CSV table of C-alpha atoms (C1' of nucleotides) in Angstrom, one decimal:
chain,number,residue,atom,x,y,z
A,22,MET,CA,-17.7,-31.8,-10.1
A,23,GLY,CA,-18.5,-30.7,-6.5
A,24,ASN,CA,-22.1,-30.2,-7.4
A,25,SER,CA,-23.4,-32.4,-4.7
A,26,ASN,CA,-23.1,-29.7,-2.0
A,27,LEU,CA,-23.6,-26.8,-4.3
A,28,HIS,CA,-27.1,-26.1,-3.1
A,29,ASN,CA,-26.9,-26.4,0.6
A,30,LYS,CA,-23.8,-24.4,1.3
A,31,LYS,CA,-23.9,-20.9,2.6
A,32,SER,CA,-25.0,-18.5,-0.1
A,33,ILE,CA,-22.1,-16.0,0.3
A,34,VAL,CA,-18.8,-16.8,-1.3
A,35,TYR,CA,-15.7,-14.6,-1.4
A,36,GLY,CA,-13.3,-14.5,-4.3
A,37,LEU,CA,-9.8,-13.3,-4.5
A,38,VAL,CA,-8.5,-12.5,-8.0
A,39,ASP,CA,-4.9,-11.4,-8.5
A,40,GLY,CA,-2.6,-11.0,-11.5
A,41,ASN,CA,0.3,-13.4,-11.7
A,42,ASN,CA,3.6,-11.5,-11.4
A,43,PHE,CA,1.6,-8.4,-12.3
A,44,TYR,CA,4.2,-5.9,-13.4
A,45,VAL,CA,6.0,-8.5,-15.5
A,46,SER,CA,2.7,-9.6,-17.0
A,47,CYS,CA,1.9,-6.0,-17.9
A,48,GLU,CA,5.3,-5.7,-19.7
A,49,ARG,CA,4.6,-9.0,-21.5
A,50,VAL,CA,1.4,-7.8,-22.9
A,51,PHE,CA,3.3,-5.5,-25.2
A,52,ARG,CA,6.2,-7.9,-25.6
A,53,PRO,CA,4.7,-11.3,-26.2
A,54,ASP,CA,8.1,-12.5,-27.4
A,55,LEU,CA,9.0,-12.5,-23.7
A,56,ASN,CA,6.5,-15.2,-22.7
A,57,GLY,CA,8.3,-18.2,-21.3
A,58,LYS,CA,11.5,-16.1,-20.8
A,59,PRO,CA,12.9,-14.8,-17.5
A,60,VAL,CA,11.8,-11.2,-16.9
A,61,VAL,CA,12.2,-8.9,-13.9
A,62,VAL,CA,11.0,-5.4,-13.1
A,63,LEU,CA,13.1,-3.0,-11.0
A,64,SER,CA,12.1,-0.4,-8.4
A,65,ASN,CA,12.6,3.3,-8.7
A,66,ASN,CA,16.3,4.2,-9.4
A,67,ASP,CA,16.7,0.6,-10.7
A,68,GLY,CA,17.5,-0.3,-7.2
A,69,VAL,CA,15.9,-3.7,-6.4
A,70,VAL,CA,13.8,-6.4,-8.1
A,71,ILE,CA,10.1,-5.9,-7.4
A,72,SER,CA,8.5,-8.3,-9.9
A,73,ARG,CA,9.7,-11.6,-11.3
A,74,SER,CA,8.4,-14.0,-13.9
A,75,ASN,CA,8.3,-17.6,-13.0
A,76,GLU,CA,11.4,-18.3,-15.0
A,77,ALA,CA,13.3,-15.6,-13.1
A,78,LYS,CA,12.1,-17.1,-9.8
A,79,ALA,CA,13.3,-20.5,-11.0
A,80,LEU,CA,16.7,-19.0,-11.6
A,81,GLY,CA,16.8,-18.2,-7.9
A,82,ILE,CA,16.6,-14.4,-8.2
A,83,PRO,CA,14.9,-13.4,-4.9
A,84,MET,CA,12.3,-10.6,-4.4
A,85,GLY,CA,14.1,-7.4,-3.4
A,86,ALA,CA,17.4,-8.6,-5.0
A,87,LEU,CA,19.8,-5.6,-5.4
A,88,PHE,CA,20.1,-5.0,-9.1
A,89,PHE,CA,23.8,-4.2,-9.0
A,90,GLU,CA,24.5,-7.5,-7.4
A,91,TYR,CA,22.6,-9.5,-9.9
A,92,GLU,CA,23.2,-7.5,-13.0
A,93,GLU,CA,25.9,-9.9,-14.3
A,94,PHE,CA,24.0,-13.0,-13.4
A,95,MET,CA,21.0,-11.7,-15.2
A,96,LYS,CA,22.9,-10.9,-18.3
A,97,LYS,CA,24.5,-14.3,-18.3
A,98,ASN,CA,21.1,-16.0,-18.0
A,99,GLY,CA,19.3,-13.8,-20.6
A,100,VAL,CA,17.0,-12.1,-18.1
A,101,LYS,CA,15.1,-9.3,-19.7
A,102,VAL,CA,15.1,-6.3,-17.3
A,103,PHE,CA,12.6,-3.4,-17.1
A,104,SER,CA,12.5,-0.2,-15.0
A,105,ALA,CA,9.2,0.1,-13.2
A,106,ASN,CA,6.6,1.8,-15.4
A,107,PHE,CA,3.8,2.6,-13.0
A,108,PRO,CA,1.6,4.7,-15.3
A,109,LEU,CA,1.3,1.6,-17.5
A,110,TYR,CA,0.6,-0.8,-14.6
A,111,GLY,CA,-1.9,1.5,-13.1
A,112,ASP,CA,-3.8,1.7,-16.4
A,113,MET,CA,-3.7,-2.1,-16.9
A,114,SER,CA,-5.0,-2.4,-13.4
A,115,LYS,CA,-7.9,-0.2,-14.1
A,116,ARG,CA,-8.9,-2.2,-17.1
A,117,MET,CA,-8.7,-5.4,-15.1
A,118,MET,CA,-10.9,-4.1,-12.3
A,119,ASN,CA,-13.4,-2.9,-14.9
A,120,ILE,CA,-13.6,-6.4,-16.3
A,121,LEU,CA,-14.0,-7.9,-12.9
A,122,SER,CA,-16.9,-5.6,-11.9
A,123,GLU,CA,-18.8,-7.0,-14.8
A,124,PHE,CA,-19.0,-10.3,-13.0
A,125,THR,CA,-20.3,-9.1,-9.6
A,126,PRO,CA,-21.4,-5.7,-8.3
A,127,ASP,CA,-19.6,-6.4,-5.0
A,128,ILE,CA,-16.0,-5.8,-5.6
A,129,GLU,CA,-13.2,-4.4,-3.4
A,130,VAL,CA,-10.1,-3.2,-5.2
A,131,TYR,CA,-7.4,-4.3,-2.7
A,132,SER,CA,-4.3,-3.4,-4.5
A,133,ILE,CA,-3.0,-2.6,-8.0
A,134,ASP,CA,-3.2,-6.3,-8.9
A,135,GLU,CA,-5.8,-7.8,-6.5
A,136,ALA,CA,-9.5,-7.6,-5.9
A,137,PHE,CA,-11.9,-9.3,-3.6
A,138,LEU,CA,-15.2,-10.2,-5.1
A,139,LYS,CA,-18.3,-11.1,-3.2
A,140,PHE,CA,-20.9,-13.5,-4.6
A,141,ALA,CA,-24.3,-13.2,-2.7
A,142,GLY,CA,-27.2,-14.9,-4.2
A,143,TYR,CA,-25.3,-17.0,-6.7
A,144,ASP,CA,-26.7,-20.2,-5.3
A,145,PHE,CA,-27.6,-21.6,-8.7
A,146,VAL,CA,-24.3,-20.7,-10.3
A,147,ASP,CA,-21.4,-23.1,-10.4
A,148,LEU,CA,-18.9,-20.7,-9.0
A,149,ARG,CA,-15.9,-22.7,-10.0
A,150,GLU,CA,-17.0,-22.6,-13.6
A,151,TYR,CA,-17.8,-18.9,-13.2
A,152,ALA,CA,-14.3,-18.3,-11.9
A,153,PHE,CA,-12.7,-19.9,-15.0
A,154,LYS,CA,-15.0,-17.7,-17.1
A,155,ILE,CA,-13.6,-14.6,-15.2
A,156,LYS,CA,-10.1,-15.8,-15.6
A,157,ASN,CA,-10.5,-16.5,-19.3
A,158,THR,CA,-12.2,-13.1,-19.9
A,159,VAL,CA,-9.4,-11.1,-18.3
A,160,TRP,CA,-6.9,-13.1,-20.3
A,161,LYS,CA,-8.8,-12.6,-23.6
A,162,TYR,CA,-9.4,-8.8,-23.2
A,163,ILE,CA,-6.2,-7.6,-21.6
A,164,GLY,CA,-3.7,-10.5,-21.8
A,165,ILE,CA,-3.1,-10.7,-18.0
A,166,PRO,CA,-3.0,-14.1,-16.4
A,167,VAL,CA,-4.8,-14.3,-13.1
A,168,GLY,CA,-5.3,-16.7,-10.3
A,169,ILE,CA,-8.6,-17.0,-8.4
A,170,GLY,CA,-9.4,-18.3,-4.9
A,171,LEU,CA,-12.9,-19.0,-3.7
A,172,ALA,CA,-14.0,-19.6,-0.1
A,173,PRO,CA,-16.6,-18.8,2.5
A,174,THR,CA,-14.5,-15.9,3.9
A,175,LYS,CA,-12.1,-13.3,2.7
A,176,SER,CA,-9.0,-14.6,4.5
A,177,LEU,CA,-9.8,-18.2,3.3
A,178,SER,CA,-10.1,-16.9,-0.3
A,179,LYS,CA,-6.6,-15.6,0.1
A,180,VAL,CA,-5.6,-19.1,1.1
A,181,ALA,CA,-7.5,-20.6,-1.8
A,182,ASN,CA,-5.8,-18.2,-4.2
A,183,ARG,CA,-2.4,-19.3,-2.9
A,184,ILE,CA,-3.3,-22.9,-3.5
A,185,ALA,CA,-4.4,-22.1,-7.0
A,186,LYS,CA,-1.1,-20.4,-7.7
A,187,LYS,CA,1.0,-23.1,-6.0
A,188,PHE,CA,-0.5,-26.0,-8.0
A,189,PRO,CA,-1.3,-24.5,-11.4
A,190,GLU,CA,-1.5,-27.9,-13.2
A,191,LYS,CA,-3.8,-29.4,-10.7
A,192,THR,CA,-6.0,-26.4,-10.3
A,193,GLY,CA,-5.8,-24.7,-13.5
A,194,GLY,CA,-5.5,-21.5,-11.6
A,195,VAL,CA,-8.8,-21.7,-9.8
A,196,TYR,CA,-9.3,-23.2,-6.4
A,197,TYR,CA,-12.5,-23.4,-4.3
A,198,ILE,CA,-12.6,-24.1,-0.6
A,199,ASP,CA,-16.1,-25.3,-0.4
A,200,SER,CA,-16.3,-27.6,2.6
A,201,GLU,CA,-15.2,-27.9,6.2
A,202,GLU,CA,-12.7,-30.7,5.3
A,203,LYS,CA,-11.1,-28.4,2.7
A,204,ILE,CA,-10.8,-25.6,5.2
A,205,VAL,CA,-9.0,-27.8,7.7
A,206,LYS,CA,-6.8,-29.3,5.0
A,207,ALA,CA,-5.9,-25.9,3.6
A,208,LEU,CA,-5.1,-24.5,7.0
A,209,LYS,CA,-2.9,-27.4,7.9
A,210,TRP,CA,-1.1,-26.9,4.6
A,211,LEU,CA,-0.4,-23.2,5.0
A,212,PRO,CA,2.7,-22.1,7.1
A,213,VAL,CA,1.7,-19.5,9.6
A,214,GLU,CA,4.0,-16.9,8.2
A,215,ASP,CA,2.0,-17.0,4.9
A,216,VAL,CA,-1.3,-16.1,6.6
A,217,TRP,CA,-2.7,-12.8,5.5
A,218,GLY,CA,-2.3,-10.4,8.4
A,219,ILE,CA,0.6,-12.3,10.1
A,220,GLY,CA,3.9,-10.7,9.3
A,221,ARG,CA,7.5,-11.4,10.1
A,222,ARG,CA,7.4,-10.2,13.7
A,223,LEU,CA,4.4,-12.2,14.7
A,224,SER,CA,5.3,-15.4,13.0
A,225,LYS,CA,8.6,-15.3,14.8
A,226,ARG,CA,6.8,-15.2,18.1
A,227,LEU,CA,4.3,-17.8,16.9
A,228,ASN,CA,7.0,-20.1,15.8
A,229,ALA,CA,8.6,-19.7,19.2
A,230,ILE,CA,5.6,-21.2,20.9
A,231,GLY,CA,5.3,-24.0,18.5
A,232,VAL,CA,2.7,-22.6,16.1
A,233,ARG,CA,3.8,-23.7,12.6
A,234,THR,CA,0.7,-23.6,10.4
A,235,ALA,CA,-2.4,-21.5,10.0
A,236,TYR,CA,-4.3,-24.4,11.6
A,237,ASP,CA,-2.2,-24.2,14.7
A,238,PHE,CA,-2.9,-20.5,14.9
A,239,THR,CA,-6.6,-21.1,14.9
A,240,GLN,CA,-6.2,-23.5,17.9
A,241,LEU,CA,-4.7,-20.8,20.1
A,242,PRO,CA,-6.7,-19.5,23.0
A,243,ASP,CA,-8.4,-16.2,22.4
A,244,LEU,CA,-6.7,-14.7,25.4
A,245,TRP,CA,-3.2,-15.2,23.9
A,246,ILE,CA,-4.4,-13.8,20.6
A,247,LYS,CA,-6.0,-10.8,22.1
A,248,LYS,CA,-3.0,-10.0,24.2
A,249,ASN,CA,-0.5,-10.4,21.4
A,250,MET,CA,-2.4,-9.4,18.3
A,251,GLY,CA,-5.3,-7.2,19.5
A,252,VAL,CA,-8.8,-7.4,18.1
A,253,THR,CA,-7.4,-7.8,14.6
A,254,GLY,CA,-6.0,-11.2,15.6
A,255,LEU,CA,-9.3,-12.4,17.0
A,256,ARG,CA,-11.1,-11.4,13.9
A,257,LEU,CA,-8.6,-13.2,11.8
A,258,LYS,CA,-9.0,-16.4,13.7
A,259,GLN,CA,-12.7,-16.4,13.3
A,260,ASP,CA,-12.5,-15.6,9.6
A,261,LEU,CA,-10.0,-18.4,9.0
A,262,LEU,CA,-12.3,-20.8,10.7
A,263,GLY,CA,-14.9,-20.1,8.2
A,264,VAL,CA,-17.0,-17.5,10.1
A,265,PRO,CA,-17.1,-14.5,7.8
A,266,VAL,CA,-16.2,-11.4,10.0
A,267,LEU,CA,-14.0,-9.6,7.5
A,268,GLU,CA,-16.3,-7.7,5.1
A,269,LEU,CA,-15.6,-6.1,1.8
A,270,GLU,CA,-14.3,-2.6,2.3
A,271,HIS,CA,-15.7,-0.1,-0.1
A,272,LEU,CA,-13.3,2.7,0.4
A,273,SER,CA,-15.3,5.8,-0.6
A,274,HIS,CA,-12.0,7.6,-1.0
A,275,ARG,CA,-8.5,7.2,0.0
A,276,LYS,CA,-7.3,8.5,3.4
A,277,SER,CA,-3.9,9.8,2.5
A,278,ILE,CA,-1.7,10.5,-0.5
A,279,ALA,CA,2.0,10.1,-0.1
A,280,THR,CA,5.0,11.0,-2.4
A,281,SER,CA,8.5,10.1,-1.4
A,282,ARG,CA,11.7,9.1,-3.0
A,283,THR,CA,14.9,7.5,-2.0
A,284,PHE,CA,17.6,9.6,-3.8
A,285,ASP,CA,20.2,8.1,-6.0
A,286,ARG,CA,22.8,9.8,-3.8
A,287,VAL,CA,22.8,11.7,-0.6
A,288,TYR,CA,22.2,15.5,-0.2
A,289,SER,CA,23.1,17.8,2.7
A,290,ASP,CA,22.3,21.2,1.3
A,291,LYS,CA,18.9,22.8,2.2
A,292,GLU,CA,18.1,24.1,-1.3
A,293,THR,CA,18.2,20.8,-3.1
A,294,LEU,CA,15.9,19.2,-0.4
A,295,GLN,CA,13.6,22.2,-0.6
A,296,GLU,CA,13.3,21.6,-4.3
A,297,TYR,CA,12.5,18.0,-3.8
A,298,ILE,CA,9.8,18.8,-1.2
A,299,SER,CA,8.3,21.2,-3.8
A,300,SER,CA,8.3,18.5,-6.4
A,301,PHE,CA,6.7,16.0,-4.0
A,302,VAL,CA,4.0,18.4,-3.1
A,303,ALA,CA,3.3,19.1,-6.8
A,304,ILE,CA,2.9,15.4,-7.5
A,305,ALA,CA,0.8,14.7,-4.4
A,306,ALA,CA,-1.5,17.7,-4.9
A,307,HIS,CA,-2.0,16.8,-8.5
A,308,LYS,CA,-3.2,13.4,-7.5
A,309,LEU,CA,-5.3,15.0,-4.8
A,310,ARG,CA,-7.1,17.1,-7.5
A,311,LYS,CA,-7.4,14.1,-9.8
A,312,HIS,CA,-9.4,12.3,-7.1
A,313,LYS,CA,-11.5,15.5,-6.4
A,314,LEU,CA,-10.3,15.8,-2.9
A,315,LYS,CA,-8.9,18.3,-0.6
A,316,ALA,CA,-6.4,17.9,2.3
A,317,ASN,CA,-6.6,19.2,5.8
A,318,GLY,CA,-3.0,18.5,6.8
A,319,LEU,CA,0.3,17.2,5.7
A,320,VAL,CA,3.4,15.4,7.0
A,321,VAL,CA,6.9,16.2,5.8
A,322,TYR,CA,9.8,13.9,6.6
A,323,ILE,CA,13.5,13.6,5.9
A,324,ARG,CA,15.9,10.8,6.7
A,325,THR,CA,19.5,9.8,6.4
A,326,ASN,CA,20.5,6.4,5.0
A,327,TYR,CA,19.9,3.9,7.7
A,328,HIS,CA,21.6,1.2,5.7
A,329,ASN,CA,24.9,3.1,6.1
A,330,THR,CA,25.7,2.4,9.7
A,331,LYS,CA,28.8,4.6,9.7
A,332,ALA,CA,26.9,7.7,8.8
A,333,LYS,CA,25.3,10.0,11.5
A,334,GLN,CA,21.6,9.2,11.6
A,335,TYR,CA,18.8,11.6,11.6
A,336,THR,CA,15.1,11.0,11.0
A,337,LYS,CA,12.4,13.6,11.6
A,338,THR,CA,8.8,14.2,10.7
A,339,GLU,CA,6.8,17.3,11.0
A,340,VAL,CA,3.0,17.4,11.0
A,341,VAL,CA,1.0,20.4,10.0
A,342,THR,CA,-2.8,21.0,10.1
A,343,PHE,CA,-4.1,23.5,7.7
A,344,PRO,CA,-6.5,26.1,8.8
A,345,PHE,CA,-8.8,25.2,5.9
A,346,SER,CA,-9.0,22.4,3.3
A,347,THR,CA,-7.0,23.0,0.2
A,348,ASP,CA,-5.9,21.3,-3.0
A,349,SER,CA,-3.7,24.1,-4.1
A,350,THR,CA,-0.1,23.2,-4.8
A,351,LEU,CA,0.9,26.7,-3.9
A,352,VAL,CA,-0.7,26.7,-0.5
A,353,ILE,CA,0.3,23.2,0.4
A,354,ASN,CA,3.9,24.0,-0.7
A,355,ARG,CA,4.0,27.0,1.6
A,356,TYR,CA,3.1,24.8,4.6
A,357,ALA,CA,5.4,22.1,3.4
A,358,GLN,CA,8.4,24.4,3.2
A,359,GLU,CA,7.7,25.8,6.6
A,360,ALA,CA,7.5,22.3,8.1
A,361,PHE,CA,10.7,21.4,6.3
A,362,SER,CA,12.5,24.3,7.8
A,363,VAL,CA,11.5,23.1,11.2
A,364,ILE,CA,13.1,19.7,10.8
A,365,TYR,CA,16.0,20.4,8.5
A,366,ARG,CA,19.4,20.2,10.3
A,367,PRO,CA,22.6,20.9,8.4
A,368,GLY,CA,25.5,18.5,8.6
A,369,TYR,CA,23.6,15.3,7.8
A,370,GLU,CA,23.5,13.4,4.5
A,371,TYR,CA,19.9,12.9,3.5
A,372,LYS,CA,18.9,9.9,1.5
A,373,LYS,CA,15.1,10.0,1.5
A,374,ALA,CA,12.4,12.6,1.9
A,375,GLY,CA,8.7,12.6,1.4
A,376,VAL,CA,5.4,14.3,2.0
A,377,VAL,CA,2.0,12.8,3.0
A,378,LEU,CA,-1.3,14.6,2.6
A,379,PHE,CA,-3.9,13.4,5.1
A,380,ASP,CA,-7.4,14.0,6.4
A,381,LEU,CA,-8.7,14.1,2.9
A,382,VAL,CA,-12.2,15.3,2.2
A,383,PRO,CA,-14.3,15.5,-1.0
A,384,GLN,CA,-13.9,18.9,-2.7
A,385,LYS,CA,-17.6,19.6,-1.9
A,386,MET,CA,-17.2,19.0,1.8
A,387,ALA,CA,-14.1,21.1,2.1
A,388,ARG,CA,-13.7,23.1,5.2
A,389,ARG,CA,-13.5,26.8,4.2
A,390,SER,CA,-11.4,29.4,5.9
A,391,LEU,CA,-13.1,32.2,7.8
A,392,PHE,CA,-12.1,34.8,5.2
A,393,ASP,CA,-12.1,32.5,2.2
A,394,SER,CA,-11.5,34.7,-0.8
A,395,ASP,CA,-12.5,33.2,-4.1
A,396,ASP,CA,-9.0,32.7,-5.1
A,397,SER,CA,-7.4,31.3,-2.0
A,398,ASN,CA,-7.2,27.8,-3.5
A,399,HIS,CA,-6.0,28.9,-6.9
A,400,SER,CA,-8.5,26.6,-8.5
A,401,GLU,CA,-8.4,28.1,-11.9
A,402,LEU,CA,-4.6,28.2,-12.0
A,403,MET,CA,-4.4,24.6,-10.8
A,404,LYS,CA,-6.8,23.5,-13.6
A,405,VAL,CA,-4.6,25.1,-16.2
A,406,ILE,CA,-1.4,23.5,-14.8
A,407,ASP,CA,-3.1,20.1,-14.5
A,408,LYS,CA,-4.4,20.3,-18.1
A,409,ILE,CA,-1.0,21.1,-19.6
A,410,ASN,CA,0.9,18.6,-17.4
A,411,ASP,CA,-1.7,15.9,-18.2
A,412,SER,CA,-1.6,16.5,-21.9
A,413,VAL,CA,2.2,16.0,-22.1
A,414,GLY,CA,2.2,13.2,-19.5
A,415,HIS,CA,4.6,14.7,-17.0
A,416,GLN,CA,5.3,17.8,-15.0
A,417,ILE,CA,6.3,20.4,-17.6
A,418,VAL,CA,4.8,23.3,-15.7
A,419,ARG,CA,6.4,23.6,-12.3
A,420,LEU,CA,6.6,26.0,-9.4
A,421,ALA,CA,9.7,28.1,-9.4
A,422,ALA,CA,10.9,26.1,-6.4
A,423,GLN,CA,10.6,22.7,-7.9
A,424,SER,CA,13.6,21.0,-9.1
A,425,ASP,CA,13.9,20.0,-12.7
A,426,ALA,CA,15.3,17.2,-14.7
A,427,LYS,CA,18.6,18.8,-15.4
A,428,LYS,CA,19.4,18.8,-11.7
A,429,GLY,CA,18.9,15.1,-11.4
A,430,TRP,CA,15.4,15.1,-10.1
A,431,LYS,CA,14.3,12.5,-12.6
A,432,SER,CA,15.0,9.1,-11.1
A,433,LYS,CA,17.2,6.7,-12.9
A,434,GLN,CA,15.1,4.5,-15.1
A,435,SER,CA,17.4,3.1,-17.7
A,436,LYS,CA,15.3,0.2,-18.8
A,437,LEU,CA,11.9,1.9,-19.1
A,438,SER,CA,9.2,0.5,-21.4
A,439,ARG,CA,7.0,2.8,-23.3
A,440,ARG,CA,3.8,4.2,-21.8
A,441,TYR,CA,1.8,2.2,-24.3
A,442,THR,CA,-1.6,2.9,-22.9
A,443,THR,CA,-1.4,6.3,-21.3
A,444,ASP,CA,0.7,8.5,-23.6
A,445,LEU,CA,-0.4,9.2,-27.1
A,446,ASN,CA,3.1,9.6,-28.3
A,447,GLU,CA,4.0,6.1,-27.1
A,448,VAL,CA,1.1,4.0,-28.3
A,449,ILE,CA,2.1,0.8,-29.7
A,450,GLU,CA,2.2,0.8,-33.5
A,451,VAL,CA,0.1,-1.9,-35.2
A,452,LYS,CA,1.1,-2.8,-38.7
A,453,ALA,CA,-1.8,-4.0,-40.8
A,454,LYS,CA,-1.0,-6.8,-43.1
B,5,DT,C1',28.3,4.3,-6.1
B,6,DC,C1',24.0,0.8,-5.4
B,7,DT,C1',19.0,-0.9,-0.4
B,8,DG,C1',11.2,0.9,-3.5
B,9,DG,C1',6.9,3.3,-2.9
B,10,DG,C1',2.3,3.8,-1.3
B,11,DG,C1',-1.1,2.5,1.7
B,12,DT,C1',-4.2,0.9,6.1
B,13,DC,C1',-5.5,-0.1,10.9
B,14,DC,C1',-4.7,-0.6,15.9
B,15,DT,C1',-2.8,0.5,20.4
B,16,DA,C1',-0.7,2.8,24.2
B,17,DG,C1',-0.2,6.8,26.5
B,18,DG,C1',-0.7,11.7,27.5
B,19,DA,C1',-3.7,15.7,28.0
B,20,DC,C1',-7.8,17.2,29.3
B,21,DC,C1',-12.6,17.2,31.0
B,22,DC,C1',-16.3,16.5,34.5
C,13,DT,C1',-3.7,6.8,56.0
C,14,DC,C1',-3.7,4.8,51.0
C,15,DT,C1',-3.3,7.7,46.0
C,16,DG,C1',-11.1,8.4,42.1
C,17,DG,C1',-12.8,7.0,37.7
C,18,DG,C1',-14.6,7.2,33.4
C,19,DG,C1',-14.7,9.4,29.0
C,20,DT,C1',-12.8,11.6,24.7
C,21,DC,C1',-9.4,13.3,21.7
C,22,DC,C1',-4.9,13.3,19.8
C,23,DT,C1',-0.4,11.5,18.5
C,24,DA,C1',3.5,8.5,17.8
C,25,DG,C1',4.7,4.3,16.6
C,26,DG,C1',4.1,-0.5,15.5
C,27,DA,C1',2.6,-4.0,12.4
C,28,DC,C1',0.8,-5.3,8.4
C,29,DC,C1',-0.3,-5.3,3.2
C,30,DC,C1',1.0,-5.3,-2.0
DNA sequence: TCTGGGGTCCTAGGACCC
DNA sequence: TCTGGGGTCCTAGGACCC
């Protein structure tokens, strides 16, 4: 089918592959008994719903639903609840991306559950068939169901993916926008608020001027778009019209590393917050070293609970630039504590804090300090700490300033699945017949 | 009691320079 | 009378994404 125009279309095609209800699907890989049953995954502290199976969606549980509000309802309807298990999802993601990169060298890992693929020079391949092959391979090897959209541009591949998801019976989970007519049809079908790159704010304004669909958006004058959405909007319009202007982005390395938590209660005292900051630094710096990067600066921020309108509000961030690149937890923590002291004010109830490392450079390109002593980055010490912590799967070696589990640092995760793939002590047991 | 966490990019405006 | 102008760098904040 569709072979008539297979050989005269443009020779570059973009694909968007994404895992269906990814976190839920990851949990189901190890609990196949939950297939066909309603399942949700909760955020940190078991606060809100962040992933839902189709059955859970059908029950009317919205994204972001407060767990405490829905707990009864879920129990009554037999919904299986999991606390988020990010190490597991991250590992499954890596496996999925590895499989995808077998099918084309041009791949952009866009998020934990999504990747853009680029097919250049596949003129004599039936890409629709090829996409089914990709889908089936991922399913066979790691048990994750995916949807695939194909189109002449990136933003259209997003649209195609959405169609594949929306009409699973008709499409089989794969949809290819391979003609002008299909572009127009798809754009007229897609509500403007569902366009990739148009969020809540913009769609409100667009609706106000009568723009309802993606197609309507592409008919707006460039002047309006430039004025209200900047160059990003202009690019998006072109890309949606089928002119490929959005390229695959091969991020050589990430640009920032953030660690933050919303606390399960509020804290006012300086010491507790200092301990949290230290813990955040330890986690972020560990990630930094894992990616073989060093940071040239950091941000520390603290904030009160903005949902609690009765409480006195205070939000403050402090930016520090280091005199040299570093990946040492000790060095970074020293700067983080200094920054924290600048912004901390007593008398407020803090609900969230975080640190962000930025201006990251590969270890080799690190900026050295003028009087760099061999040990100013504690690289040997950090190696030892990382080795021990990696081997046990969590932070057992800590700075003296870091908080520990006893003090409630560990977030509430009452419904955690096991770390099947990343922790030797928790691998799934297979019984041979 | 209860409200996620981790990212990216763009723009406007100020400081500063010649 | 009539407030120069153009360039760069930096930062804060907005908007978006999953």
